[in-house]
Short mmCIF file of C-alpha atoms and ligand atoms in Angstrom, two decimals:
data_model
loop_
_atom_site.label_atom_id
_atom_site.label_comp_id
_atom_site.label_asym_id
_atom_site.label_seq_id
_atom_site.Cartn_x
_atom_site.Cartn_y
_atom_site.Cartn_z
CA MET A 1 0.00 0.00 0.01
CA ARG A 2 3.00 2.22 -0.38
CA HIS A 3 1.32 3.69 -3.49
CA LEU A 4 -1.38 5.42 -1.54
CA ARG A 5 -0.53 9.07 -1.27
CA PHE A 6 -2.85 11.45 0.35
CA ASP A 7 -3.60 15.23 -0.23
CA ASN A 8 -6.36 16.15 2.25
CA THR A 9 -7.74 19.37 0.87
CA PHE A 10 -11.12 19.22 2.53
CA VAL A 11 -9.73 19.24 6.06
CA ARG A 12 -6.85 21.47 5.24
CA GLU A 13 -8.73 24.26 3.46
CA LEU A 14 -12.15 24.26 5.17
CA PRO A 15 -13.15 25.09 8.70
CA GLY A 16 -13.64 22.20 11.07
CA ASP A 17 -15.23 21.54 14.44
CA PRO A 18 -12.66 22.20 17.25
CA GLU A 19 -14.01 19.30 19.28
CA GLU A 20 -12.61 15.79 18.40
CA SER A 21 -15.03 13.48 20.09
CA SER A 22 -18.04 11.48 18.88
CA ARG A 23 -20.35 13.19 21.42
CA GLN A 24 -23.62 14.08 19.66
CA ARG A 25 -23.94 17.70 19.12
CA GLN A 26 -24.94 20.50 16.72
CA VAL A 27 -21.83 21.60 14.92
CA LEU A 28 -21.98 25.25 14.03
CA GLY A 29 -19.62 27.17 11.81
CA ALA A 30 -17.83 24.03 10.58
CA LEU A 31 -18.12 21.70 7.58
CA TYR A 32 -16.80 18.56 9.30
CA SER A 33 -15.73 17.01 12.58
CA ARG A 34 -12.50 15.02 13.04
CA VAL A 35 -13.32 11.59 14.46
CA GLN A 36 -11.60 8.27 14.67
CA PRO A 37 -13.11 5.08 13.39
CA THR A 38 -14.15 2.70 16.21
CA PRO A 39 -12.02 -0.56 16.05
CA VAL A 40 -13.74 -3.76 15.15
CA ALA A 41 -13.22 -7.35 16.49
CA ALA A 42 -11.99 -9.35 13.57
CA PRO A 43 -11.83 -7.45 10.11
CA ARG A 44 -11.80 -9.71 7.09
CA VAL A 45 -11.96 -8.74 3.46
CA ILE A 46 -14.86 -10.62 1.84
CA ALA A 47 -14.96 -8.84 -1.58
CA TRP A 48 -13.00 -6.22 -3.51
CA SER A 49 -13.11 -4.42 -6.81
CA ARG A 50 -10.15 -5.15 -9.04
CA GLU A 51 -10.78 -2.08 -11.15
CA MET A 52 -10.95 0.28 -8.15
CA ALA A 53 -7.89 -1.47 -6.61
CA ARG A 54 -5.96 -1.02 -9.79
CA THR A 55 -6.87 2.64 -10.12
CA LEU A 56 -5.58 3.20 -6.61
CA GLY A 57 -2.29 1.31 -7.45
CA LEU A 58 -3.09 -1.51 -5.14
CA GLU A 59 -2.11 -5.05 -6.05
CA GLU A 60 -3.59 -8.43 -5.07
CA ALA A 61 -0.81 -8.83 -2.54
CA ASP A 62 -1.85 -5.49 -0.93
CA ILE A 63 -5.43 -6.66 -0.59
CA ALA A 64 -4.34 -10.02 0.87
CA SER A 65 -2.07 -8.48 3.52
CA PRO A 66 -3.41 -8.46 7.04
CA VAL A 67 -2.86 -4.73 7.36
CA PHE A 68 -5.35 -4.08 4.50
CA ALA A 69 -8.29 -5.61 6.49
CA GLN A 70 -7.11 -3.66 9.47
CA VAL A 71 -7.09 -0.41 7.61
CA PHE A 72 -10.43 -0.90 5.90
CA GLY A 73 -12.00 -2.32 8.96
CA GLY A 74 -11.13 1.02 10.70
CA ASN A 75 -8.63 -0.45 13.19
CA VAL A 76 -5.44 1.14 11.69
CA LEU A 77 -4.77 4.42 9.84
CA LEU A 78 -2.07 4.70 7.12
CA ASP A 79 0.34 7.53 6.99
CA GLY A 80 -1.42 10.52 5.61
CA MET A 81 -4.97 9.64 6.54
CA GLN A 82 -6.93 12.29 8.51
CA PRO A 83 -10.39 10.89 9.31
CA TYR A 84 -13.51 13.02 9.51
CA ALA A 85 -17.28 13.05 9.34
CA ALA A 86 -18.81 15.69 7.13
CA ASN A 87 -21.60 18.03 8.37
CA TYR A 88 -24.66 18.41 6.19
CA GLY A 89 -28.43 18.79 6.31
CA GLY A 90 -31.12 17.75 3.96
CA HIS A 91 -34.76 17.49 2.91
CA GLN A 92 -35.90 14.06 3.78
CA PHE A 93 -39.18 12.98 2.06
CA GLY A 94 -39.92 16.63 1.33
CA VAL A 95 -39.30 17.93 4.76
CA TRP A 96 -36.33 19.95 5.99
CA ALA A 97 -34.45 17.77 8.44
CA ASP A 98 -31.82 20.16 9.65
CA GLN A 99 -28.36 18.85 10.65
CA LEU A 100 -27.86 15.19 9.56
CA GLY A 101 -24.17 14.73 8.71
CA ASP A 102 -22.11 11.53 8.24
CA GLY A 103 -23.61 9.42 11.08
CA ARG A 104 -21.77 6.24 10.21
CA ALA A 105 -19.47 7.33 7.31
CA ILE A 106 -15.99 8.32 8.06
CA SER A 107 -13.69 9.73 5.36
CA LEU A 108 -10.11 8.73 5.58
CA GLY A 109 -8.54 11.19 3.14
CA GLU A 110 -8.15 12.11 -0.46
CA ALA A 111 -5.88 9.61 -2.24
CA ILE A 112 -4.08 10.74 -5.43
CA ASP A 113 -3.75 8.09 -8.09
CA GLY A 114 -1.05 7.55 -10.63
CA ALA A 115 -2.85 9.79 -13.18
CA GLY A 116 -3.11 12.54 -10.55
CA ARG A 117 -6.87 12.00 -9.96
CA ARG A 118 -8.27 12.53 -6.53
CA TRP A 119 -10.19 9.73 -4.73
CA GLU A 120 -11.75 10.21 -1.33
CA LEU A 121 -11.83 6.99 0.66
CA GLN A 122 -14.70 6.60 2.91
CA LEU A 123 -15.60 3.92 5.38
CA LYS A 124 -19.36 3.34 5.69
CA GLY A 125 -20.21 1.74 9.02
CA ALA A 126 -16.99 2.59 10.87
CA GLY A 127 -18.60 3.63 14.10
CA ARG A 128 -20.20 6.68 15.75
CA THR A 129 -19.57 10.30 14.88
CA PRO A 130 -21.03 13.52 16.26
CA TYR A 131 -23.74 13.02 13.60
CA SER A 132 -24.99 9.55 14.61
CA ARG A 133 -28.07 11.01 16.42
CA GLY A 134 -28.42 8.22 18.87
CA ALA A 135 -27.70 5.44 16.30
CA ASP A 136 -24.72 2.98 16.37
CA GLY A 137 -22.68 4.26 13.42
CA ARG A 138 -22.57 0.70 12.03
CA ALA A 139 -23.83 -1.08 8.98
CA VAL A 140 -25.01 -4.66 8.58
CA LEU A 141 -23.65 -7.17 6.11
CA ARG A 142 -26.75 -7.38 3.87
CA SER A 143 -26.88 -3.59 3.22
CA SER A 144 -23.11 -3.44 2.73
CA VAL A 145 -23.14 -6.26 0.17
CA ARG A 146 -25.86 -4.41 -1.66
CA GLU A 147 -23.93 -1.16 -1.69
CA PHE A 148 -20.69 -2.77 -2.68
CA LEU A 149 -22.17 -4.71 -5.55
CA CYS A 150 -24.51 -2.07 -6.95
CA SER A 151 -22.05 0.77 -7.05
CA GLU A 152 -19.66 -1.31 -9.03
CA ALA A 153 -22.48 -2.64 -11.23
CA MET A 154 -23.66 0.87 -11.99
CA HIS A 155 -20.12 1.83 -12.94
CA HIS A 156 -19.89 -0.99 -15.41
CA LEU A 157 -23.38 0.02 -16.80
CA GLY A 158 -21.97 3.44 -17.57
CA VAL A 159 -23.93 5.30 -14.92
CA ALA A 160 -22.12 8.00 -12.90
CA THR A 161 -21.68 6.64 -9.36
CA THR A 162 -19.55 6.51 -6.32
CA ARG A 163 -17.41 3.38 -6.27
CA ALA A 164 -16.42 0.74 -3.83
CA LEU A 165 -12.96 -0.51 -3.11
CA CYS A 166 -13.70 -3.37 -0.75
CA LEU A 167 -16.11 -4.98 1.67
CA VAL A 168 -14.86 -5.98 5.08
CA ALA A 169 -16.67 -8.17 7.63
CA THR A 170 -16.20 -6.71 11.04
CA GLY A 171 -16.62 -9.89 13.17
CA ASP A 172 -19.01 -7.83 15.42
CA THR A 173 -22.76 -8.08 15.44
CA VAL A 174 -25.17 -5.16 14.97
CA VAL A 175 -28.74 -5.03 16.15
CA ARG A 176 -31.38 -4.10 13.60
CA ASP A 177 -35.11 -4.23 13.37
CA MET A 178 -35.36 -4.83 9.69
CA PHE A 179 -38.89 -3.68 9.18
CA TYR A 180 -39.28 -1.51 12.23
CA ASP A 181 -41.99 -3.92 13.37
CA GLY A 182 -40.61 -4.80 16.91
CA HIS A 183 -38.38 -7.64 15.84
CA PRO A 184 -34.75 -6.58 16.47
CA GLN A 185 -32.18 -9.16 15.57
CA ASP A 186 -28.39 -9.56 15.90
CA GLU A 187 -26.87 -9.27 12.44
CA PRO A 188 -23.31 -9.54 11.16
CA GLY A 189 -21.61 -6.21 10.71
CA ALA A 190 -19.65 -5.02 7.74
CA ILE A 191 -17.89 -1.92 6.29
CA VAL A 192 -17.69 -0.80 2.79
CA CYS A 193 -14.82 1.37 1.59
CA ARG A 194 -16.56 3.84 -0.80
CA VAL A 195 -14.55 5.84 -3.25
CA ALA A 196 -15.46 9.05 -5.12
CA PRO A 197 -13.77 12.24 -6.20
CA SER A 198 -15.97 13.89 -3.59
CA PHE A 199 -18.88 12.79 -1.40
CA ILE A 200 -20.15 16.37 -1.03
CA ARG A 201 -23.95 16.48 -1.24
CA PHE A 202 -26.76 19.05 -1.89
CA GLY A 203 -27.29 18.95 1.82
CA ASN A 204 -23.73 20.21 2.52
CA PHE A 205 -24.78 23.52 1.05
CA GLU A 206 -28.27 23.52 2.44
CA LEU A 207 -27.20 23.30 6.12
CA PRO A 208 -24.97 26.50 6.26
CA ALA A 209 -27.60 28.31 4.10
CA ALA A 210 -30.47 27.25 6.49
CA ARG A 211 -28.49 28.59 9.42
CA GLY A 212 -27.79 31.92 7.66
CA ASP A 213 -24.02 31.22 7.64
CA ILE A 214 -23.40 32.71 4.26
CA GLY A 215 -19.63 32.96 4.75
CA LEU A 216 -19.44 29.26 5.30
CA LEU A 217 -21.80 28.56 2.33
CA ARG A 218 -19.58 30.67 0.05
CA GLN A 219 -16.41 29.04 1.30
CA LEU A 220 -17.73 25.56 0.48
CA ALA A 221 -19.01 26.67 -2.99
CA ASP A 222 -15.67 28.25 -3.86
CA TYR A 223 -13.71 25.24 -2.66
CA THR A 224 -16.03 22.78 -4.54
CA ILE A 225 -15.82 24.76 -7.70
CA ALA A 226 -12.03 25.08 -7.61
CA ARG A 227 -11.40 21.47 -6.72
CA ASP A 228 -14.06 19.56 -8.59
CA PHE A 229 -15.10 21.81 -11.47
CA PRO A 230 -11.64 23.21 -12.65
CA GLU A 231 -13.01 23.40 -16.19
CA LEU A 232 -15.48 26.16 -15.36
CA ARG A 233 -14.47 29.66 -16.27
CA GLY A 234 -15.49 33.20 -15.13
CA GLU A 235 -15.86 34.63 -11.66
CA GLY A 236 -18.32 35.87 -9.17
CA GLU A 237 -21.95 35.24 -9.84
CA ALA A 238 -21.22 34.17 -13.48
CA LEU A 239 -19.01 31.35 -12.14
CA TYR A 240 -21.62 30.31 -9.59
CA ALA A 241 -24.25 30.31 -12.32
CA ALA A 242 -22.14 28.12 -14.57
CA TRP A 243 -21.43 25.81 -11.74
CA PHE A 244 -25.23 25.39 -10.82
CA ALA A 245 -26.03 24.81 -14.46
CA GLN A 246 -23.37 22.10 -14.62
CA VAL A 247 -24.76 20.38 -11.40
CA CYS A 248 -28.20 20.46 -13.09
CA GLU A 249 -26.74 18.95 -16.31
CA ARG A 250 -24.92 16.20 -14.60
CA THR A 251 -27.92 15.30 -12.43
CA ALA A 252 -30.07 15.19 -15.57
CA TRP A 253 -27.83 12.67 -17.32
CA MET A 254 -27.48 10.66 -14.10
CA VAL A 255 -31.28 10.23 -13.70
CA ALA A 256 -31.68 9.54 -17.45
CA HIS A 257 -29.29 6.71 -17.09
CA TRP A 258 -31.18 5.30 -14.18
CA MET A 259 -34.31 5.34 -16.33
CA ARG A 260 -32.43 3.68 -19.16
CA VAL A 261 -31.25 0.73 -17.02
CA GLY A 262 -34.23 0.45 -14.68
CA PHE A 263 -32.63 1.70 -11.42
CA VAL A 264 -34.66 3.02 -8.64
CA HIS A 265 -32.74 4.85 -5.91
CA GLY A 266 -35.39 4.54 -3.29
CA VAL A 267 -34.32 7.52 -1.06
CA MET A 268 -33.74 10.56 -3.17
CA ASN A 269 -33.51 12.95 -0.19
CA THR A 270 -31.30 15.99 -0.80
CA ASP A 271 -28.60 14.54 1.65
CA ASN A 272 -28.34 11.53 -0.83
CA MET A 273 -27.82 13.77 -3.94
CA SER A 274 -24.18 14.22 -4.99
CA ILE A 275 -22.97 17.71 -6.05
CA LEU A 276 -20.98 15.84 -8.82
CA GLY A 277 -23.96 14.27 -10.17
CA LEU A 278 -22.92 10.70 -8.93
CA THR A 279 -25.45 8.04 -7.70
CA ILE A 280 -24.71 8.03 -4.09
CA ASP A 281 -25.97 6.19 -0.91
CA TYR A 282 -27.13 2.83 -1.94
CA GLY A 283 -29.80 1.94 0.62
CA PRO A 284 -33.27 0.51 -0.31
CA TYR A 285 -32.66 0.84 -3.96
CA GLY A 286 -33.99 -1.69 -6.39
CA TRP A 287 -34.14 -2.79 -10.01
CA ILE A 288 -37.13 -2.81 -12.17
CA ASP A 289 -38.20 -6.36 -13.09
CA ASN A 290 -41.61 -5.87 -14.61
CA PHE A 291 -41.78 -2.41 -16.13
CA ASP A 292 -43.79 -0.39 -13.58
CA PRO A 293 -43.29 3.33 -13.28
CA ASP A 294 -45.11 3.28 -9.91
CA TRP A 295 -42.84 0.82 -8.31
CA THR A 296 -40.61 1.62 -5.36
CA PRO A 297 -38.57 -0.97 -3.48
CA ASN A 298 -38.60 1.11 -0.21
CA THR A 299 -41.21 -0.02 2.25
CA THR A 300 -40.63 3.15 4.24
CA ASP A 301 -42.01 5.07 1.30
CA ALA A 302 -44.78 2.54 0.38
CA GLY A 303 -47.53 4.84 1.32
CA ARG A 304 -46.81 7.91 -0.77
CA ARG A 305 -44.21 6.43 -3.22
CA ARG A 306 -42.52 9.73 -3.42
CA TYR A 307 -39.49 8.11 -4.87
CA ARG A 308 -41.06 5.62 -7.36
CA PHE A 309 -39.37 4.84 -10.63
CA GLY A 310 -41.26 7.10 -12.97
CA GLN A 311 -41.08 10.00 -10.57
CA GLN A 312 -37.31 10.18 -10.35
CA PRO A 313 -36.77 12.82 -13.09
CA ASN A 314 -39.26 15.26 -11.28
CA VAL A 315 -37.81 14.48 -7.85
CA ALA A 316 -34.30 15.41 -9.14
CA TRP A 317 -35.76 18.68 -10.37
CA TRP A 318 -37.33 19.34 -6.95
CA ASN A 319 -34.05 18.48 -5.24
CA LEU A 320 -32.19 20.92 -7.55
CA SER A 321 -34.75 23.59 -6.61
CA ARG A 322 -33.88 23.06 -2.99
CA LEU A 323 -30.21 23.39 -3.85
CA ALA A 324 -31.04 26.59 -5.82
CA MET A 325 -32.76 28.00 -2.69
CA ALA A 326 -29.63 27.24 -0.67
CA LEU A 327 -27.37 28.96 -3.17
CA ALA A 328 -29.69 31.91 -3.53
CA PRO A 329 -27.59 34.09 -1.15
CA LEU A 330 -24.67 33.88 -3.58
CA PHE A 331 -26.69 35.76 -6.27
CA SER A 332 -28.30 39.12 -6.43
CA GLY A 333 -31.38 37.76 -8.26
CA THR A 334 -32.99 34.42 -8.96
CA GLY A 335 -32.54 34.52 -12.70
CA PRO A 336 -29.37 32.39 -12.94
CA LEU A 337 -30.84 29.75 -10.70
CA GLN A 338 -34.09 29.62 -12.73
CA ALA A 339 -31.93 29.30 -15.83
CA GLY A 340 -30.05 26.36 -14.16
CA LEU A 341 -33.36 24.56 -13.43
CA ASP A 342 -34.59 25.17 -17.01
CA HIS A 343 -31.31 23.73 -18.13
CA TYR A 344 -32.06 20.59 -16.18
CA ALA A 345 -35.41 20.25 -17.93
CA ALA A 346 -33.83 20.81 -21.38
CA THR A 347 -30.90 18.44 -20.64
CA TYR A 348 -33.26 15.70 -19.35
CA ALA A 349 -35.46 16.07 -22.38
CA GLU A 350 -32.34 15.66 -24.57
CA ALA A 351 -31.06 12.66 -22.56
CA ASP A 352 -34.47 11.08 -22.74
CA ARG A 353 -34.43 11.35 -26.48
CA CYS A 354 -30.99 9.71 -26.51
CA ASN A 355 -32.36 6.96 -24.40
CA VAL A 356 -35.29 6.52 -26.89
CA ALA A 357 -32.98 6.37 -29.84
CA ALA A 358 -30.50 4.04 -28.20
CA LYS A 359 -33.09 1.64 -26.63
CA LEU A 360 -35.03 1.39 -29.87
CA GLY A 361 -31.87 1.28 -32.02
CA LEU A 362 -32.54 4.45 -34.03
CA ALA A 363 -29.84 6.58 -35.59
CA GLU A 364 -31.69 9.65 -34.11
CA CYS A 365 -34.81 10.37 -32.10
CA ARG A 366 -37.38 12.13 -34.22
CA ASP A 367 -40.49 13.75 -32.67
CA GLY A 368 -42.75 10.89 -33.39
CA ASP A 369 -40.23 8.40 -31.78
CA THR A 370 -40.87 9.80 -28.26
CA VAL A 371 -44.62 8.94 -28.87
CA LEU A 372 -43.56 5.48 -30.06
CA ALA A 373 -41.49 4.95 -26.99
CA ARG A 374 -44.25 6.30 -24.69
CA ASP A 375 -46.84 3.98 -26.19
CA LEU A 376 -44.53 1.04 -25.73
CA TYR A 377 -43.87 2.04 -22.04
CA ALA A 378 -47.65 2.10 -21.38
CA LEU A 379 -47.96 -1.41 -23.00
CA LEU A 380 -45.05 -2.75 -20.94
CA ALA A 381 -46.61 -1.45 -17.80
CA GLU A 382 -50.05 -2.70 -18.60
CA ALA A 383 -49.04 -6.17 -19.65
CA GLU A 384 -46.51 -6.77 -16.83
CA VAL A 385 -43.39 -7.23 -18.98
CA ASP A 386 -39.74 -7.58 -17.87
CA MET A 387 -37.99 -4.39 -18.82
CA THR A 388 -34.46 -5.75 -19.21
CA LEU A 389 -35.48 -8.99 -21.04
CA PHE A 390 -37.88 -7.09 -23.43
CA PHE A 391 -35.39 -4.49 -24.60
CA ARG A 392 -32.60 -6.96 -25.06
CA ALA A 393 -34.85 -9.23 -27.04
CA LEU A 394 -36.23 -6.35 -29.08
CA ALA A 395 -32.91 -6.25 -30.84
CA ASP A 396 -33.69 -9.65 -32.27
CA VAL A 397 -36.99 -8.69 -33.89
CA ASP A 398 -36.85 -9.21 -37.62
CA ARG A 399 -38.06 -5.90 -39.02
CA ARG A 400 -39.26 -7.49 -42.18
CA HIS A 401 -41.39 -10.04 -40.37
CA PRO A 402 -42.03 -8.46 -36.91
CA SER A 403 -43.38 -11.01 -34.47
CA LEU A 404 -43.93 -11.01 -30.69
CA GLU A 405 -42.34 -14.50 -30.42
CA PRO A 406 -38.77 -13.44 -29.52
CA LEU A 407 -40.28 -11.31 -26.78
CA ARG A 408 -42.49 -13.76 -25.18
CA GLU A 409 -40.04 -14.78 -22.53
CA ALA A 410 -40.18 -11.19 -21.09
CA PHE A 411 -43.84 -11.53 -20.12
CA TYR A 412 -44.65 -12.56 -16.48
CA ASP A 413 -48.17 -13.63 -16.94
CA ASP A 414 -49.55 -15.91 -19.78
CA ALA A 415 -53.12 -14.43 -19.71
CA ARG A 416 -51.75 -10.88 -20.06
CA TYR A 417 -49.48 -12.07 -22.81
CA ALA A 418 -52.46 -13.34 -24.71
CA SER A 419 -54.71 -10.33 -24.01
CA SER A 420 -52.05 -7.81 -24.92
CA ALA A 421 -50.58 -9.63 -27.97
CA PRO A 422 -52.72 -7.70 -30.51
CA ALA A 423 -51.66 -4.38 -29.02
CA PHE A 424 -48.03 -5.44 -29.02
CA THR A 425 -48.25 -6.75 -32.61
CA ALA A 426 -49.70 -3.40 -33.68
CA TRP A 427 -46.91 -1.54 -31.88
CA LEU A 428 -44.27 -3.83 -33.53
CA SER A 429 -45.62 -2.99 -36.98
CA ARG A 430 -45.27 0.65 -36.36
CA TYR A 431 -41.78 0.03 -35.03
CA ALA A 432 -40.83 -2.04 -38.05
CA ALA A 433 -42.11 0.75 -40.34
CA ARG A 434 -40.10 3.24 -38.44
CA LEU A 435 -36.94 0.96 -38.82
CA ALA A 436 -37.49 0.72 -42.54
CA ASP A 437 -37.07 4.60 -42.59
CA ASP A 438 -33.85 4.52 -40.54
CA PRO A 439 -30.33 4.55 -42.09
CA LEU A 440 -28.85 1.93 -39.66
CA SER A 441 -28.14 -1.51 -40.92
CA ASP A 442 -29.62 -4.39 -38.96
CA ASP A 443 -26.23 -5.12 -37.47
CA GLU A 444 -25.58 -1.54 -36.51
CA ARG A 445 -29.02 -1.32 -34.96
CA ARG A 446 -28.42 -4.49 -32.82
CA ALA A 447 -25.06 -3.28 -31.68
CA ARG A 448 -26.48 0.12 -30.71
CA MET A 449 -29.33 -1.48 -28.82
CA ASN A 450 -27.11 -4.02 -27.00
CA ALA A 451 -24.89 -1.19 -25.89
CA ALA A 452 -27.85 0.58 -24.23
CA ASN A 453 -29.99 -2.32 -23.07
CA PRO A 454 -28.01 -4.51 -20.58
CA ARG A 455 -28.31 -8.21 -20.64
CA TYR A 456 -27.47 -8.30 -16.90
CA VAL A 457 -28.60 -6.05 -14.16
CA LEU A 458 -28.32 -6.55 -10.39
CA ARG A 459 -31.74 -7.83 -9.98
CA ASN A 460 -32.95 -7.53 -6.34
CA TYR A 461 -33.30 -11.31 -5.90
CA LEU A 462 -29.74 -11.93 -7.28
CA ALA A 463 -28.22 -9.60 -4.72
CA GLN A 464 -30.27 -11.34 -1.97
CA GLN A 465 -29.07 -14.73 -3.01
CA ALA A 466 -25.44 -13.62 -2.67
CA ILE A 467 -26.35 -12.10 0.77
CA ASP A 468 -27.99 -15.34 1.83
CA ARG A 469 -24.86 -17.28 0.98
CA ALA A 470 -22.63 -14.70 2.71
CA MET A 471 -24.79 -14.96 5.78
CA GLN A 472 -23.98 -18.71 5.67
CA GLY A 473 -20.30 -17.94 5.49
CA ASP A 474 -19.98 -18.44 1.70
CA ASP A 475 -18.60 -15.22 0.27
CA GLU A 476 -18.05 -16.56 -3.26
CA GLY A 477 -21.59 -15.51 -4.37
CA ILE A 478 -20.60 -11.86 -4.09
CA ALA A 479 -17.48 -12.28 -6.23
CA GLU A 480 -19.39 -14.38 -8.82
CA LEU A 481 -22.11 -11.77 -9.15
CA LEU A 482 -19.65 -8.99 -9.38
CA GLU A 483 -17.82 -10.87 -12.19
CA VAL A 484 -21.02 -11.15 -14.14
CA MET A 485 -21.95 -7.49 -13.57
CA ARG A 486 -18.47 -6.43 -14.84
CA ARG A 487 -19.73 -6.98 -18.40
CA PRO A 488 -23.45 -6.19 -18.30
CA TYR A 489 -23.87 -5.59 -22.07
CA ASP A 490 -22.00 -8.79 -23.13
CA ASP A 491 -23.79 -12.06 -23.78
CA GLN A 492 -21.98 -14.42 -21.35
CA PRO A 493 -22.45 -18.11 -22.27
CA GLY A 494 -22.86 -20.09 -19.14
CA ASN A 495 -24.25 -17.16 -17.11
CA GLU A 496 -27.79 -17.28 -18.53
CA ARG A 497 -29.15 -17.89 -14.93
CA TYR A 498 -28.22 -14.31 -14.08
CA ALA A 499 -30.37 -12.93 -17.00
CA GLN A 500 -33.67 -14.31 -16.13
CA LYS A 501 -37.00 -12.99 -14.99
CA ARG A 502 -37.54 -12.58 -11.33
CA PRO A 503 -38.76 -15.96 -9.95
CA ALA A 504 -42.14 -16.12 -8.30
CA TRP A 505 -40.82 -16.79 -4.86
CA ALA A 506 -38.94 -13.40 -4.93
CA VAL A 507 -42.10 -11.35 -5.26
CA HIS A 508 -42.84 -10.90 -1.62
CA LYS A 509 -39.60 -11.94 -0.03
CA ALA A 510 -37.79 -9.45 2.23
CA GLY A 511 -34.74 -8.09 0.47
CA CYS A 512 -36.04 -8.98 -2.97
CA SER A 513 -38.81 -6.61 -3.47
CA MET A 514 -39.28 -5.03 -0.08
CA LEU A 515 -36.51 -3.15 1.61
CA SER A 516 -36.50 -0.62 4.39
CA CYS A 517 -34.10 2.19 5.31
CA SER A 518 -32.90 -0.10 8.15
CA SER A 519 -29.27 -0.89 7.24
P1 AMP B 601 -29.48 7.35 4.88
O1 AMP B 601 -30.90 7.09 4.97
O2 AMP B 601 -28.55 6.02 4.99
O3 AMP B 601 -28.99 8.25 3.87
O4 AMP B 601 -29.10 8.12 6.32
C1 AMP B 601 -29.71 9.28 6.68
C2 AMP B 601 -29.03 9.83 7.92
O5 AMP B 601 -28.93 8.90 9.01
C3 AMP B 601 -27.57 10.15 7.59
O6 AMP B 601 -27.14 11.34 8.42
C4 AMP B 601 -26.80 8.92 8.16
O7 AMP B 601 -25.45 9.16 8.46
C5 AMP B 601 -27.71 8.60 9.36
N1 AMP B 601 -27.68 7.10 9.74
C6 AMP B 601 -28.17 6.15 9.09
N2 AMP B 601 -27.87 4.94 9.67
C7 AMP B 601 -27.15 5.25 10.73
C8 AMP B 601 -26.50 4.45 11.75
N3 AMP B 601 -26.64 3.12 11.79
N4 AMP B 601 -25.75 5.10 12.76
C9 AMP B 601 -25.68 6.41 12.62
N5 AMP B 601 -26.19 7.25 11.79
C10 AMP B 601 -26.93 6.69 10.73
MG1 MG B 602 -27.56 9.13 3.18
#
């Protein structure tokens, strides 16, 4: 691990809390608190990402060395690490929650890789911080496996995301009431080492703004722009405006990619929105099996479904509007912030057209094509059709003799298949007619579609099967699943079992379709 070199700008350049204990408190006038990870009993590496390790200059021998598990279990600090928990607030389920902060995430420092890129290393589940608000600062194995696998899977799908270096079992138990229904249980604890250029969230800006600490707000904005948006030009308000527009643009693309691959974040609170436009905080997320815009995996949100699949683009806009409110004191008028929000809407519309063209295999998205896509989405929702299987198989439809046969496997219900077949057949004729008027050859079209419609996604039940095995002491399921998810767009002979419909038993099983915030 001699390659790991740190340059900790966040704690060096920004004001911190003078107190260095994990005592619960309101932290005013500071953007973070220095805090040490709490040691664990028996840290053991149970999974790691070879791409992330390679990026950081870590070799297999490093991962296997006893000190690696000690460091990423939170028992030992390497030279140059300066651990801290960030102070932020947020709107949770539409309501301002005031100070939240990293209650169980502890950043170790900013590692500089061989190419000069900056990677903040952060342990999730490393013990209490001043922001733990009465909770234990720990994470359970099941949620840590989910975060580890999904952040890497999203990266390989081409979605902007925080990453994961490794997953460490702590050897300690953690008590959780999985569905908040009075059944607390001992569960194995684990820690994920998350990695990102920055973990700064919308909520980091919202908290000083809500407290009227405009000096602190400005300091954080200036720092973020200088460190993470070096390509932006200008100064003063014009620079802030360019920055906000850029955050809006990145967020639009991020959400558009979620919609393309069928990812539902589950808890799009503003403290879970990255200022870099990265998917962040994998909790009760889920993947769409049957295409259902109203679906959410999060049982905590089951009543209102605020964060359901089809709502995500609108929620992102609402979250950006909260960020705009927080940044308003940096501007003399609201015009530039409104322009940023409009830029979000325009960018999302453009990204959505890109999705339509790529998913349907068209050289370009014409006006009528969005109608074609919308009509298809309505059919998919109505007939209970698997999103991933359908779009992948759509590439195999023969445009000269369009037939529903290659798509049959994507239907969950025989009766609905039969009753919707005429409507689908009619849609396929429209699609075939449109393809006849498209310049792409069949091979080009198929290649385009297969690069946008994954064969493999981290279906909820697949992650749960890996978790069930890990709970029995068999960690191999995690590595096997990660291996498949490294090449989601490739057909992988022998791995067909990872590319199937959700089995019936998974419909109502905890962890497969129902998840809570308890993690
Ligand atoms: P999340 O829903 O995971 O985004 O968490 C929302 C807030 O609760 C954040 O401030 C977390 O740091 C905090 N939090 C969640 N779980 C725990 C825990 N086990 N211990 C301490 N803080 C937690
Ligand atoms: Mg969070």
